[in-house]
Amino acid sequence: MKYRSLRFAAMLFAGCAAPALAQADSAIRTAGANEASPVDTGEIIVTARKREERLQDVPLSISVVGSDTIDRANLENISDLAMQTPGFSFKQGFGRIGGGGGAGVRPSIRGMSSVVGAPNAAFFVDGVFVSDNISSYHLDNLERVEVIKGPQSALFGRQTFSGAINYVTRRPTNDFSGKAKLTLAEYDNLEASGYLSGPIVTDVLLFEMNARYSTFGGDYVNGDTGKRDLGAQKSTNVGGRLLFTPSTNFEAIASIGFSQDRDKGYVYGFQGSAKNNCFAPPIVGTMPFPRTNTSRRGFYCGEVEILPSYAYNNDAIEAAGFDGLNREFLRTSLAMTYTTDSGFSLTSISAYNTNDSITGQDNTLLPSANPAFTVDRSKSEDFSQEIRLMTPQDKPLRGLIGAYYYREDVEPGFTYTNTSPTRRPFDSEDGVRSKSVFGMIEGAVTDQVTLSAEARYQSETIKGSTEVLGTAGNPPPATTGIRRAKFDAFLPRFTARYEPSSDVSFYVSAAKGNKPGGFNNFPTDAIPADIAAFTAAGFDVFDEETAWSYEIGSKGRIGGVVDAAVAAFYIDWTKQQLSRGEAYTRLNGTPNSVAFIQNAGASEIKGFEVELSGKPADWLYLRLGYTYVNAEFTDFYDDTTEEIFDTDGRPARLPNGQRNPADVDGLAGGDVSGNKLPQTPEHQIIATAQVTAPLSGALEFFGRGDFAYESKRYAQVDNLNHTGDSYNVNLSIGIERPEWSVSLFARNLLNDQTPLVVTRLLDFNRLLTRVNPLTGRNQTTFFRDFAVSAPRKQQFGINLQYRF
């Protein structure tokens, strides 16, 4: 079936080009000729090194998605952007919940994925770090997106461990201009957006205003109510910016944006432990429920499929006055640059952002007359300040020096459950303080060879606390268990570039990246014996992870027609932060589980990327990208994996890390060295075909097809189950004049049903007594289960645009 899908995709691309074949000899205007157009990649200007440079000249691996691609390919969010970018994977398997990390935000660049905790790649808007979820950002507001691969810690700083994704917004214009766009599609999908730009004072003060309203009614029937409301989303975005240029030496741009998201439950559900097909626990007793003398809880091996039905207690959550997600963002920034007559420039970037999220989480994900759900409010604010001084960039020796400060604080919130229907408030002392200085020096050794060195010294303090629930209507109790950890790091990058001609360049680089450690929060309702076991095992703190990345690459234009970029990379990764689940007993005697972050020993990633694009004819643009990633553990013993294979009920290692002399079955089951890293594909292919053809006068036909393939992604470090391969085809055709366009589109044309995410969890409906591998005592827990999220279904729609 999947091979037939590939053949079908190839036929679609050929069909997309067919209407223009008869016009091959005509002079046809290239579609989307703007600064970030994919048709002319050699002239794209990027800011990956804190200054404007041609993409061709930057000795880094960068993929650019321009406004023309966003428009023509009908891109909605960061998941769509990832399907345009070789080496970048982003699966939005938990709706739009989460922020700053965790399961809701999992960008993976070159195999450097994360399961929980802070993401390994960071998002930026005009160079300003985004600490929260960016999935509902207004893409029509962008000039381009720069996906910069490999550690960017030297110049971009925190959380750019595997790369940086920088959203570059459209600047206000000196002439009145604007656009209005309306999208109508299946599943009650409506999006209306637009912007207006122009002068307040010509050449001195310019403005832009933008707005967007978007709704999606959901594409899966809710097994709880029979309504088709699973995956429903609604967003409102408004924003504006002022550009002030009182002289040729000074520029200031102030930006503000507000957005609100209101979503119903996402498409996610348990497949049920009855479907487990491997490593079943040997049952030796059945009273009062099944009992085993091992640590096994059963497992599922092989390819995981989406579920036949999903359920989410949307009505019950809404009856209590909440939504699946109700989130408000405020983003503000002020960037000022003063440039001297001699070419020195001083830049200041200040930013203040807030995120207020109320999330209603169904705890059963099953049709139920007695629903169980939890509502949590989390609120945070962050402030950042960057100052940098740059020397004239047209000199043989050039550079920059700067300083950066970042502060993030978690504000008070509340928890509400349907079993205790009051808003119980809590306070928080969680926060981050980050200070750093950075610099870069670059020099031309000869006319063809350029060397550069960058570095950042970063000092980051992370503060954690244990929130204590209060009673409704009263101030929240003071937090307890306040902890602090400081992480200092020196993060360099060295590059060498050789340019034998203006059409080709070669580069090599070595860079170090890091992601600070932090704290795991212990459950406040666990019995003291389990808390003691967690502490003895060292679960309270997890360490910083670091990586050295080495890359060799080439960029060039072949025959003046094809733009090519090739890169090979090797990443040496230590103390990778991964997840582990632990069962515990509540104070009331009932079982539960908690997720912790743990550190792996060592991993390594080897791979290469190829990206080709060009115009073999005036009417045809083609693009092809391929990424191969061999990402493996080289040193990691995971005792959660050892439980799967356990036959004797004795842990292979003691809490102090030493081998357990009483163990019989050994360490082999928990040694995952050689296994693939989870949540990352080994192969990724993207392909694009775009055609234009004149019809009458200024009227033109255009067509575009996009194909994205990802190979299977393992759910966890055990490599026992996976998502299978995914195939996604999007298509659009339409007509346009300079001032308007009409297009029809299809998303997920092949109706690919590959799971977005497979999550290792527990079946909370089936109790099991097993041996706790931490304590060696019998413990009541649950059979193993897996939760599966489903992708958006096939969708057809129409786009209407008016430009002036």
GROMACS .gro file of N, CA, C and O in nm, residues 483-538:
model
  224
  483ARG      N    1   1.430   2.451   4.573
  483ARG     CA    2   1.563   2.404   4.534
  483ARG      C    3   1.620   2.495   4.426
  483ARG      O    4   1.546   2.550   4.345
  484ARG      N    5   1.752   2.505   4.424
  484ARG     CA    6   1.820   2.584   4.321
  484ARG      C    7   1.936   2.502   4.265
  484ARG      O    8   2.001   2.427   4.338
  485ALA      N    9   1.959   2.519   4.138
  485ALA     CA   10   2.074   2.456   4.073
  485ALA      C   11   2.132   2.554   3.973
  485ALA      O   12   2.059   2.623   3.902
  486LYS      N   13   2.264   2.559   3.968
  486LYS     CA   14   2.333   2.652   3.878
  486LYS      C   15   2.412   2.573   3.776
  486LYS      O   16   2.481   2.476   3.809
  487PHE      N   17   2.402   2.616   3.651
  487PHE     CA   18   2.470   2.548   3.541
  487PHE      C   19   2.549   2.652   3.461
  487PHE      O   20   2.491   2.743   3.402
  488ASP      N   21   2.680   2.639   3.465
  488ASP     CA   22   2.769   2.728   3.390
  488ASP      C   23   2.823   2.652   3.270
  488ASP      O   24   2.855   2.532   3.278
  489ALA      N   25   2.833   2.721   3.158
  489ALA     CA   26   2.878   2.652   3.037
  489ALA      C   27   2.954   2.749   2.946
  489ALA      O   28   2.920   2.867   2.937
  490PHE      N   29   3.058   2.695   2.882
  490PHE     CA   30   3.130   2.767   2.777
  490PHE      C   31   3.098   2.696   2.646
  490PHE      O   32   3.122   2.576   2.631
  491LEU      N   33   3.041   2.769   2.551
  491LEU     CA   34   2.983   2.709   2.432
  491LEU      C   35   3.043   2.773   2.307
  491LEU      O   36   2.998   2.877   2.260
  492PRO      N   37   3.145   2.710   2.250
  492PRO     CA   38   3.212   2.767   2.132
  492PRO      C   39   3.161   2.707   2.001
  492PRO      O   40   3.096   2.601   1.999
  493ARG      N   41   3.193   2.775   1.893
  493ARG     CA   42   3.175   2.720   1.758
  493ARG      C   43   3.287   2.774   1.669
  493ARG      O   44   3.319   2.894   1.673
  494PHE      N   45   3.346   2.684   1.591
  494PHE     CA   46   3.454   2.720   1.500
  494PHE      C   47   3.414   2.680   1.359
  494PHE      O   48   3.364   2.569   1.337
  495THR      N   49   3.436   2.768   1.263
  495THR     CA   50   3.402   2.737   1.125
  495THR      C   51   3.513   2.784   1.032
  495THR      O   52   3.584   2.882   1.060
  496ALA      N   53   3.527   2.714   0.922
  496ALA     CA   54   3.618   2.753   0.814
  496ALA      C   55   3.542   2.740   0.684
  496ALA      O   56   3.471   2.641   0.661
  497ARG      N   57   3.557   2.843   0.598
  497ARG     CA   58   3.484   2.846   0.471
  497ARG      C   59   3.582   2.866   0.357
  497ARG      O   60   3.670   2.954   0.364
  498TYR      N   61   3.566   2.786   0.253
  498TYR     CA   62   3.650   2.796   0.134
  498TYR      C   63   3.559   2.822   0.014
  498TYR      O   64   3.465   2.746  -0.012
  499GLU      N   65   3.583   2.931  -0.058
  499GLU     CA   66   3.500   2.971  -0.171
  499GLU      C   67   3.585   2.978  -0.297
  499GLU      O   68   3.641   3.083  -0.329
  500PRO      N   69   3.597   2.867  -0.371
  500PRO     CA   70   3.679   2.870  -0.492
  500PRO      C   71   3.621   2.956  -0.602
  500PRO      O   72   3.694   3.003  -0.691
  501SER      N   73   3.488   2.977  -0.600
  501SER     CA   74   3.425   3.065  -0.698
  501SER      C   75   3.299   3.124  -0.636
  501SER      O   76   3.256   3.082  -0.527
  502SER      N   77   3.238   3.218  -0.705
  502SER     CA   78   3.118   3.281  -0.652
  502SER      C   79   2.998   3.186  -0.653
  502SER      O   80   2.896   3.215  -0.590
  503ASP      N   81   3.011   3.074  -0.723
  503ASP     CA   82   2.899   2.980  -0.735
  503ASP      C   83   2.907   2.862  -0.641
  503ASP      O   84   2.812   2.783  -0.634
  504VAL      N   85   3.015   2.844  -0.569
  504VAL     CA   86   3.028   2.727  -0.483
  504VAL      C   87   3.114   2.760  -0.362
  504VAL      O   88   3.205   2.843  -0.369
  505SER      N   89   3.080   2.699  -0.249
  505SER     CA   90   3.160   2.716  -0.127
  505SER      C   91   3.157   2.586  -0.049
  505SER      O   92   3.065   2.505  -0.062
  506PHE      N   93   3.262   2.567   0.032
  506PHE     CA   94   3.274   2.452   0.120
  506PHE      C   95   3.298   2.503   0.262
  506PHE      O   96   3.358   2.610   0.281
  507TYR      N   97   3.252   2.427   0.360
  507TYR     CA   98   3.273   2.470   0.498
  507TYR      C   99   3.287   2.349   0.590
  507TYR      O  100   3.237   2.239   0.559
  508VAL      N  101   3.353   2.371   0.701
  508VAL     CA  102   3.360   2.275   0.811
  508VAL      C  103   3.332   2.350   0.939
  508VAL      O  104   3.363   2.470   0.951
  509SER      N  105   3.272   2.282   1.035
  509SER     CA  106   3.241   2.348   1.162
  509SER      C  107   3.244   2.248   1.276
  509SER      O  108   3.224   2.128   1.257
  510ALA      N  109   3.270   2.301   1.394
  510ALA     CA  110   3.262   2.224   1.518
  510ALA      C  111   3.195   2.314   1.621
  510ALA      O  112   3.235   2.430   1.639
  511ALA      N  113   3.091   2.263   1.687
  511ALA     CA  114   3.015   2.345   1.781
  511ALA      C  115   2.973   2.262   1.901
  511ALA      O  116   2.944   2.142   1.889
  512LYS      N  117   2.967   2.329   2.014
  512LYS     CA  118   2.920   2.266   2.137
  512LYS      C  119   2.787   2.326   2.177
  512LYS      O  120   2.768   2.448   2.173
  513GLY      N  121   2.693   2.239   2.216
  513GLY     CA  122   2.564   2.285   2.266
  513GLY      C  123   2.535   2.223   2.401
  513GLY      O  124   2.594   2.121   2.439
  514ASN      N  125   2.444   2.284   2.475
  514ASN     CA  126   2.406   2.228   2.605
  514ASN      C  127   2.260   2.259   2.635
  514ASN      O  128   2.200   2.348   2.577
  515LYS      N  129   2.206   2.179   2.724
  515LYS     CA  130   2.074   2.206   2.780
  515LYS      C  131   2.085   2.185   2.930
  515LYS      O  132   2.120   2.075   2.975
  516PRO      N  133   2.058   2.288   3.010
  516PRO     CA  134   2.076   2.274   3.155
  516PRO      C  135   1.989   2.164   3.213
  516PRO      O  136   1.887   2.124   3.155
  517GLY      N  137   2.029   2.115   3.330
  517GLY     CA  138   1.952   2.016   3.402
  517GLY      C  139   1.838   2.081   3.478
  517GLY      O  140   1.798   2.194   3.452
  518GLY      N  141   1.785   2.008   3.576
  518GLY     CA  142   1.673   2.061   3.652
  518GLY      C  143   1.625   1.963   3.756
  518GLY      O  144   1.698   1.872   3.798
  519PHE      N  145   1.500   1.981   3.796
  519PHE     CA  146   1.443   1.905   3.906
  519PHE      C  147   1.322   1.825   3.861
  519PHE      O  148   1.242   1.872   3.780
  520ASN      N  149   1.311   1.705   3.916
  520ASN     CA  150   1.188   1.628   3.904
  520ASN      C  151   1.102   1.654   4.027
  520ASN      O  152   1.153   1.657   4.140
  521ASN      N  153   0.974   1.674   4.006
  521ASN     CA  154   0.883   1.695   4.118
  521ASN      C  155   0.827   1.561   4.164
  521ASN      O  156   0.769   1.486   4.085
  522PHE      N  157   0.846   1.531   4.292
  522PHE     CA  158   0.789   1.409   4.349
  522PHE      C  159   0.640   1.428   4.374
  522PHE      O  160   0.595   1.539   4.405
  523PRO      N  161   0.560   1.322   4.360
  523PRO     CA  162   0.416   1.335   4.389
  523PRO      C  163   0.393   1.366   4.536
  523PRO      O  164   0.457   1.306   4.625
  524THR      N  165   0.305   1.460   4.561
  524THR     CA  166   0.280   1.501   4.701
  524THR      C  167   0.191   1.402   4.775
  524THR      O  168   0.178   1.411   4.897
  525ASP      N  169   0.131   1.306   4.701
  525ASP     CA  170   0.040   1.211   4.767
  525ASP      C  171   0.100   1.072   4.778
  525ASP      O  172   0.028   0.975   4.800
  526ALA      N  173   0.233   1.059   4.762
  526ALA     CA  174   0.297   0.928   4.768
  526ALA      C  175   0.329   0.890   4.912
  526ALA      O  176   0.357   0.977   4.996
  527ILE      N  177   0.330   0.760   4.940
  527ILE     CA  178   0.365   0.715   5.075
  527ILE      C  179   0.514   0.743   5.099
  527ILE      O  180   0.593   0.748   5.005
  528PRO      N  181   0.556   0.762   5.225
  528PRO     CA  182   0.696   0.794   5.255
  528PRO      C  183   0.796   0.692   5.201
  528PRO      O  184   0.905   0.729   5.158
  529ALA      N  185   0.759   0.562   5.201
  529ALA     CA  186   0.853   0.461   5.152
  529ALA      C  187   0.885   0.482   5.005
  529ALA      O  188   0.999   0.463   4.962
  530ASP      N  189   0.786   0.522   4.926
  530ASP     CA  190   0.811   0.545   4.784
  530ASP      C  191   0.892   0.672   4.762
  530ASP      O  192   0.980   0.676   4.675
  531ILE      N  193   0.865   0.774   4.840
  531ILE     CA  194   0.946   0.897   4.830
  531ILE      C  195   1.091   0.866   4.864
  531ILE      O  196   1.185   0.914   4.798
  532ALA      N  197   1.112   0.784   4.966
  532ALA     CA  198   1.249   0.746   5.005
  532ALA      C  199   1.316   0.668   4.893
  532ALA      O  200   1.435   0.687   4.865
  533ALA      N  201   1.241   0.580   4.826
  533ALA     CA  202   1.299   0.503   4.717
  533ALA      C  203   1.334   0.593   4.599
  533ALA      O  204   1.440   0.577   4.536
  534PHE      N  205   1.249   0.692   4.568
  534PHE     CA  206   1.279   0.786   4.459
  534PHE      C  207   1.404   0.866   4.491
  534PHE      O  208   1.490   0.888   4.405
  535THR      N  209   1.416   0.909   4.617
  535THR     CA  210   1.532   0.988   4.657
  535THR      C  211   1.659   0.905   4.651
  535THR      O  212   1.763   0.951   4.601
  536ALA      N  213   1.652   0.781   4.700
  536ALA     CA  214   1.770   0.694   4.699
  536ALA      C  215   1.816   0.665   4.556
  536ALA      O  216   1.935   0.649   4.531
  537ALA      N  217   1.722   0.660   4.462
  537ALA     CA  218   1.756   0.634   4.323
  537ALA      C  219   1.806   0.759   4.250
  537ALA      O  220   1.846   0.750   4.134
  538GLY      N  221   1.803   0.873   4.318
  538GLY     CA  222   1.853   0.997   4.257
  538GLY      C  223   1.760   1.060   4.158
  538GLY      O  224   1.804   1.134   4.069
   0.00000   0.00000   0.00000
